XYZ file of C-alpha atoms in Angstrom:
285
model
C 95.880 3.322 7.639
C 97.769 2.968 10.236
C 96.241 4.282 14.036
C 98.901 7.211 15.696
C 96.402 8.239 18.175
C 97.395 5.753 20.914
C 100.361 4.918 19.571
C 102.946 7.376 17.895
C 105.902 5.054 18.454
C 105.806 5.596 14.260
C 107.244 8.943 14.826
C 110.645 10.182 13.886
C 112.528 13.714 14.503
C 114.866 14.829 12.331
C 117.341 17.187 13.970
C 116.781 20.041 11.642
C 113.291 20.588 13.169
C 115.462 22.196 15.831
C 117.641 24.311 13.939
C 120.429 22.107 14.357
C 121.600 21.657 9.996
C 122.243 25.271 10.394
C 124.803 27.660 12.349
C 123.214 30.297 14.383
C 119.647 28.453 14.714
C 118.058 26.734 17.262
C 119.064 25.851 20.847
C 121.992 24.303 20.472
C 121.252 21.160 22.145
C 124.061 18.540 21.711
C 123.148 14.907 20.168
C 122.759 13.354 23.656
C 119.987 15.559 24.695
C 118.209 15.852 21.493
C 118.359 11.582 21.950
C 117.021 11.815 25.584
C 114.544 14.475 24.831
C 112.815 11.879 22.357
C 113.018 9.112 24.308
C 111.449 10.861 27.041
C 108.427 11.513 24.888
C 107.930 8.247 23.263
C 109.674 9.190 19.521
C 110.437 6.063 17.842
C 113.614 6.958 15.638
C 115.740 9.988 15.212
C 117.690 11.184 11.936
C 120.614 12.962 12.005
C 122.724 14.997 10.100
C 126.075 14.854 8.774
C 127.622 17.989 10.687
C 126.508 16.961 13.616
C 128.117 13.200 13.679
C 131.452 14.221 12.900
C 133.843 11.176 13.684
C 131.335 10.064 16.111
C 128.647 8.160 14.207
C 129.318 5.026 16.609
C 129.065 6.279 19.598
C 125.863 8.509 18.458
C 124.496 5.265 16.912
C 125.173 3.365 20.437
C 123.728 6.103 22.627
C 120.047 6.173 20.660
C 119.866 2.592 20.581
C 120.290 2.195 24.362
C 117.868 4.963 24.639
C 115.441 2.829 23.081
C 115.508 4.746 19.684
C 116.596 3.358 16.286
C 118.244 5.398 13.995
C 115.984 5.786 10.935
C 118.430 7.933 8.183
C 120.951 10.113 7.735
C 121.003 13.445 5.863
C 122.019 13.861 3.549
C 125.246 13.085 0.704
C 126.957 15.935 -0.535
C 125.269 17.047 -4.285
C 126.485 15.040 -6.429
C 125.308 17.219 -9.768
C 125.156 20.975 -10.111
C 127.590 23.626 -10.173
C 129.012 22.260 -6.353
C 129.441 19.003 -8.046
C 131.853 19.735 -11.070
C 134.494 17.443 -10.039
C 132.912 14.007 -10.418
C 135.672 11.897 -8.721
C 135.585 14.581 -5.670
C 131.851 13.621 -5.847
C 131.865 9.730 -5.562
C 134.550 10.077 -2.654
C 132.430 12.573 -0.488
C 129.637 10.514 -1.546
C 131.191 7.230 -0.049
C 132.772 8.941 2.406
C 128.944 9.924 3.650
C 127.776 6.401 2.899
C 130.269 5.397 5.816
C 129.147 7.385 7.978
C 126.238 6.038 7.632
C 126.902 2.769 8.350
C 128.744 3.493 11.452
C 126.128 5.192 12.660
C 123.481 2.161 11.703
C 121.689 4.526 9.480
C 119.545 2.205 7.424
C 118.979 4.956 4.712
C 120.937 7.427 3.521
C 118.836 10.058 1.784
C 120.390 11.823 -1.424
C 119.763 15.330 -2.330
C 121.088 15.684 -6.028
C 121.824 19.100 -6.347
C 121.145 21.747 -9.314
C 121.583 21.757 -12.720
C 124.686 20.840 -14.418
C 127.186 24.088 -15.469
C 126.881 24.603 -19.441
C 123.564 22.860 -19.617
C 120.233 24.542 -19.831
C 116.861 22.114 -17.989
C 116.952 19.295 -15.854
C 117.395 16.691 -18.818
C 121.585 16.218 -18.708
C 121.738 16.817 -15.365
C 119.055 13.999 -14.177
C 121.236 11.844 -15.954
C 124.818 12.951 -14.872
C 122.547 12.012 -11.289
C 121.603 8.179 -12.912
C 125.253 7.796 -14.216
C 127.197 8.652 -10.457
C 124.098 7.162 -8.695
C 124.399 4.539 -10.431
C 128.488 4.248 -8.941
C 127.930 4.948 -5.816
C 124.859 1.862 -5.389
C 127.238 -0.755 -5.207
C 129.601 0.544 -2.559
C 126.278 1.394 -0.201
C 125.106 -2.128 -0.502
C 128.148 -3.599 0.180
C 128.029 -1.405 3.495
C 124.225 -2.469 3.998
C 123.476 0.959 3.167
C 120.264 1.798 1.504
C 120.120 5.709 -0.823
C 117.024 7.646 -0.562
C 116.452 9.691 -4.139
C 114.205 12.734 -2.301
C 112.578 14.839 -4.709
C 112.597 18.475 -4.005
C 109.663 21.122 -4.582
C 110.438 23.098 -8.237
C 111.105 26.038 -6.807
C 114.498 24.227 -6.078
C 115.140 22.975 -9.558
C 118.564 25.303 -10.311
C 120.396 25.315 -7.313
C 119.171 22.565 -5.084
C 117.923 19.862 -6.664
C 116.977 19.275 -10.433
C 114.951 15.954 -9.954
C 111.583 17.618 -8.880
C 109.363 15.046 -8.892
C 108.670 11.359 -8.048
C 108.386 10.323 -11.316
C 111.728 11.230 -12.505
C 112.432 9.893 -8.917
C 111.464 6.515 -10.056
C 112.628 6.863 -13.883
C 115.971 7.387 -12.108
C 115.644 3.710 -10.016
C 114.702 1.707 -13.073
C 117.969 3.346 -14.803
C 119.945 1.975 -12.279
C 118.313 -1.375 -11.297
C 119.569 -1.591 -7.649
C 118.001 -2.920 -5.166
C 119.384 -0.252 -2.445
C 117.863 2.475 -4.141
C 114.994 4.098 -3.727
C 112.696 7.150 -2.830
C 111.806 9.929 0.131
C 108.881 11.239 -0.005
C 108.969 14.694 1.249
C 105.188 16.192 2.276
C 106.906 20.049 1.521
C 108.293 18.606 -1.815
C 105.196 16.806 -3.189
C 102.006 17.567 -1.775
C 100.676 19.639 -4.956
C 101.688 16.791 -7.286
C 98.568 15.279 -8.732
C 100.508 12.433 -10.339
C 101.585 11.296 -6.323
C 99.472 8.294 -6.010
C 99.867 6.558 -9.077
C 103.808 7.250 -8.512
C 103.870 5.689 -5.372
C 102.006 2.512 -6.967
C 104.664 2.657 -9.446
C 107.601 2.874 -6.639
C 106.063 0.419 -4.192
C 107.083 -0.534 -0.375
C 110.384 -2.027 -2.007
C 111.366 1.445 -3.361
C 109.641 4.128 -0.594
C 112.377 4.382 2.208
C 111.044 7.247 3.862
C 108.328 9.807 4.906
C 108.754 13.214 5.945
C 106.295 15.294 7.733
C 105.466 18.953 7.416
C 103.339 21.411 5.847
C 103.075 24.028 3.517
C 101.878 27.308 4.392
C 99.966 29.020 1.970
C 101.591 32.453 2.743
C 105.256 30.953 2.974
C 107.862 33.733 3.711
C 110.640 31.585 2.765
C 110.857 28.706 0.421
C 113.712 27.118 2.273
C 113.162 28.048 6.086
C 109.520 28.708 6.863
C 108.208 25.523 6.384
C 105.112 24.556 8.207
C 103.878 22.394 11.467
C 101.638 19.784 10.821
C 98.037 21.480 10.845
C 99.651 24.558 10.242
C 99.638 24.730 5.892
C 97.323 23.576 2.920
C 99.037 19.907 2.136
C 96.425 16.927 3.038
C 98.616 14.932 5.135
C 95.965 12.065 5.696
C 95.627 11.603 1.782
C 98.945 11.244 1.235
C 99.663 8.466 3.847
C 97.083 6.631 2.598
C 98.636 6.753 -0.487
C 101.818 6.006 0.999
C 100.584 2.979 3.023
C 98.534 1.921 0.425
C 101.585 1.847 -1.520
C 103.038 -0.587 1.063
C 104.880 2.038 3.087
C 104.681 1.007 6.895
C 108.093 2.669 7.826
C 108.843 5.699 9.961
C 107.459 9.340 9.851
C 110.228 11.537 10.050
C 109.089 15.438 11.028
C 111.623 17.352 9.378
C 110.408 21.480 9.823
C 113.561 24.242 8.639
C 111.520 27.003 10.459
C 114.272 30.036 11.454
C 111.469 32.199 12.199
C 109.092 30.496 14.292
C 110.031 26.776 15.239
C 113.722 27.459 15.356
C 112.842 30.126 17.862
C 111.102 28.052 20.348
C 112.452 25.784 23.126
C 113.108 22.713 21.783
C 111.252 20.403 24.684
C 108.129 22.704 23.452
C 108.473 21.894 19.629
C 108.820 17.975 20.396
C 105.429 18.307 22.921
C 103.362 19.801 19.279
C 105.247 17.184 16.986
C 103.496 14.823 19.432
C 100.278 16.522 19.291
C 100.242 16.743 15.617
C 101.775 13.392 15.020
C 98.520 12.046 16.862
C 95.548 14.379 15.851
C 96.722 15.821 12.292
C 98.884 13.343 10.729
């Protein structure tokens, strides 16, 4: 395994450990400060969001980089199954459309979030492979813009409204459907850390299909299932089990906190959140 205690250059923050994917939360900091902020503390990469680039994923893209940061993703696409994702050539354009952005921003990854299942069918079954089938279209056009798409599995608890692929596995099923190169997996500590089947899936996905690791915890007496998520430390999840797995699985990429907190995290001044990433990042993780 790799060694973060003198070195955390590794680490990542995505944005919506500040509160910034949603209105009303966090401090409001603007791109530029969030960058400097990182920099300041020796952060590695950053990952955005979507709502916060707007029309200015160049200059965004520009700014880290000079800052010494590289940009390691970009969350997320639209869903592109579920009962927000009915109209299927609405879906492929906001899909490219996000793939773009991407690119201009010099996202290497662009992590996919599928959505929920399907209107008028019952399981995950059809709608895993409506997700294969527009995947599948969309693969092509990200390579072409050197683009790679991040299938992240999401906890069950998710499995009607937010995501209906649940678990690595079907994660994986999902890339050998397709067969392209650009697409792989996220591996989400909040979404898989109770999944005994994690290490021989990550065997089975290998360093040429694992494009990212996200940091977090679980907390055993969660309060919400979408924005209480845990520090590092904080929860039940064995983080240094599952990057071993991970780096055993060839994984030597960036480790991207990403905490949706409204209650605690979100609360907390953002230079102060950043100090116990840090902290965590180098004694926890």
């Amino acid at each position: 395994m790799r060694d973060f205690t003198t070195d955390h250059s590794a680490l990542a923050l995505n944005t919506a450990s500040l509160g910034h994917n949603l209105d009303g939360h966090g401090a409001g900091w603007s791109p530029e400060r969030v960058i400097d902020a990182c920099a300041e503390r020796g952060f590695g990469s950053i990952v955005f969001w979507r709502r916060e680039i707007g029309s200015r994923a160049i200059e965004i893209g520009e700014r880290a980089r000079a800052c010494g940061l590289s940009i390691a993703g970009l969350c997320r696409t639209p869903f592109i199954v579920g009962a927000e994702a009915v109209d299927r050539q609405r879906v492929i354009d906001e899909a490219k459309a996000a793939i773009d952005m991407a690119a201009g921003l010099g996202a290497p990854v662009l992590t996919i979030v599928v959505g929920g299942v399907h209107p008028g069918t019952k399981g995950t079954g059809e709608s895993l492979k409506i997700v294969a089938d527009r995947v599948g279209e969309i693969a092509p056009y990200a390579a072409g813009r050197n683009v790679k798409l991040a299938l992240e599995p999401l906890n069950p608890v998710y499995a009607g409204n937010r995501s209906c692929l649940t678990t690595l596995r079907d994660a994986v099923d999902i890339c050998d459907v397709v067969g392209a190169t650009n697409l792989g997996v996220a591996i989400d500590v909040y979404h898989v850390w109770w999944d005994s089947e994690i290490q021989a899936q990550l065997q089975r996905a290998g360093a040429e299909r694992i494009f990212g690791y996200h940091l977090c915890d679980w907390l055993a007496d969660t309060r919400d299932v979408l924005l209480d998520r845990g520090m590092m430390g904080d929860g039940v999840a064995d983080l240094k089990s599952l990057r071993r797995n991970i780096e055993q699985a060839g994984y030597a990429g960036p480790c991207e906190v990403e905490i949706f907190s409204a209650n605690n995290w979100w609360k907390r001044d953002p230079g102060e959140v950043l100090d116990v990433m840090v902290e965590r990042f180098r004694t926890i993780c």
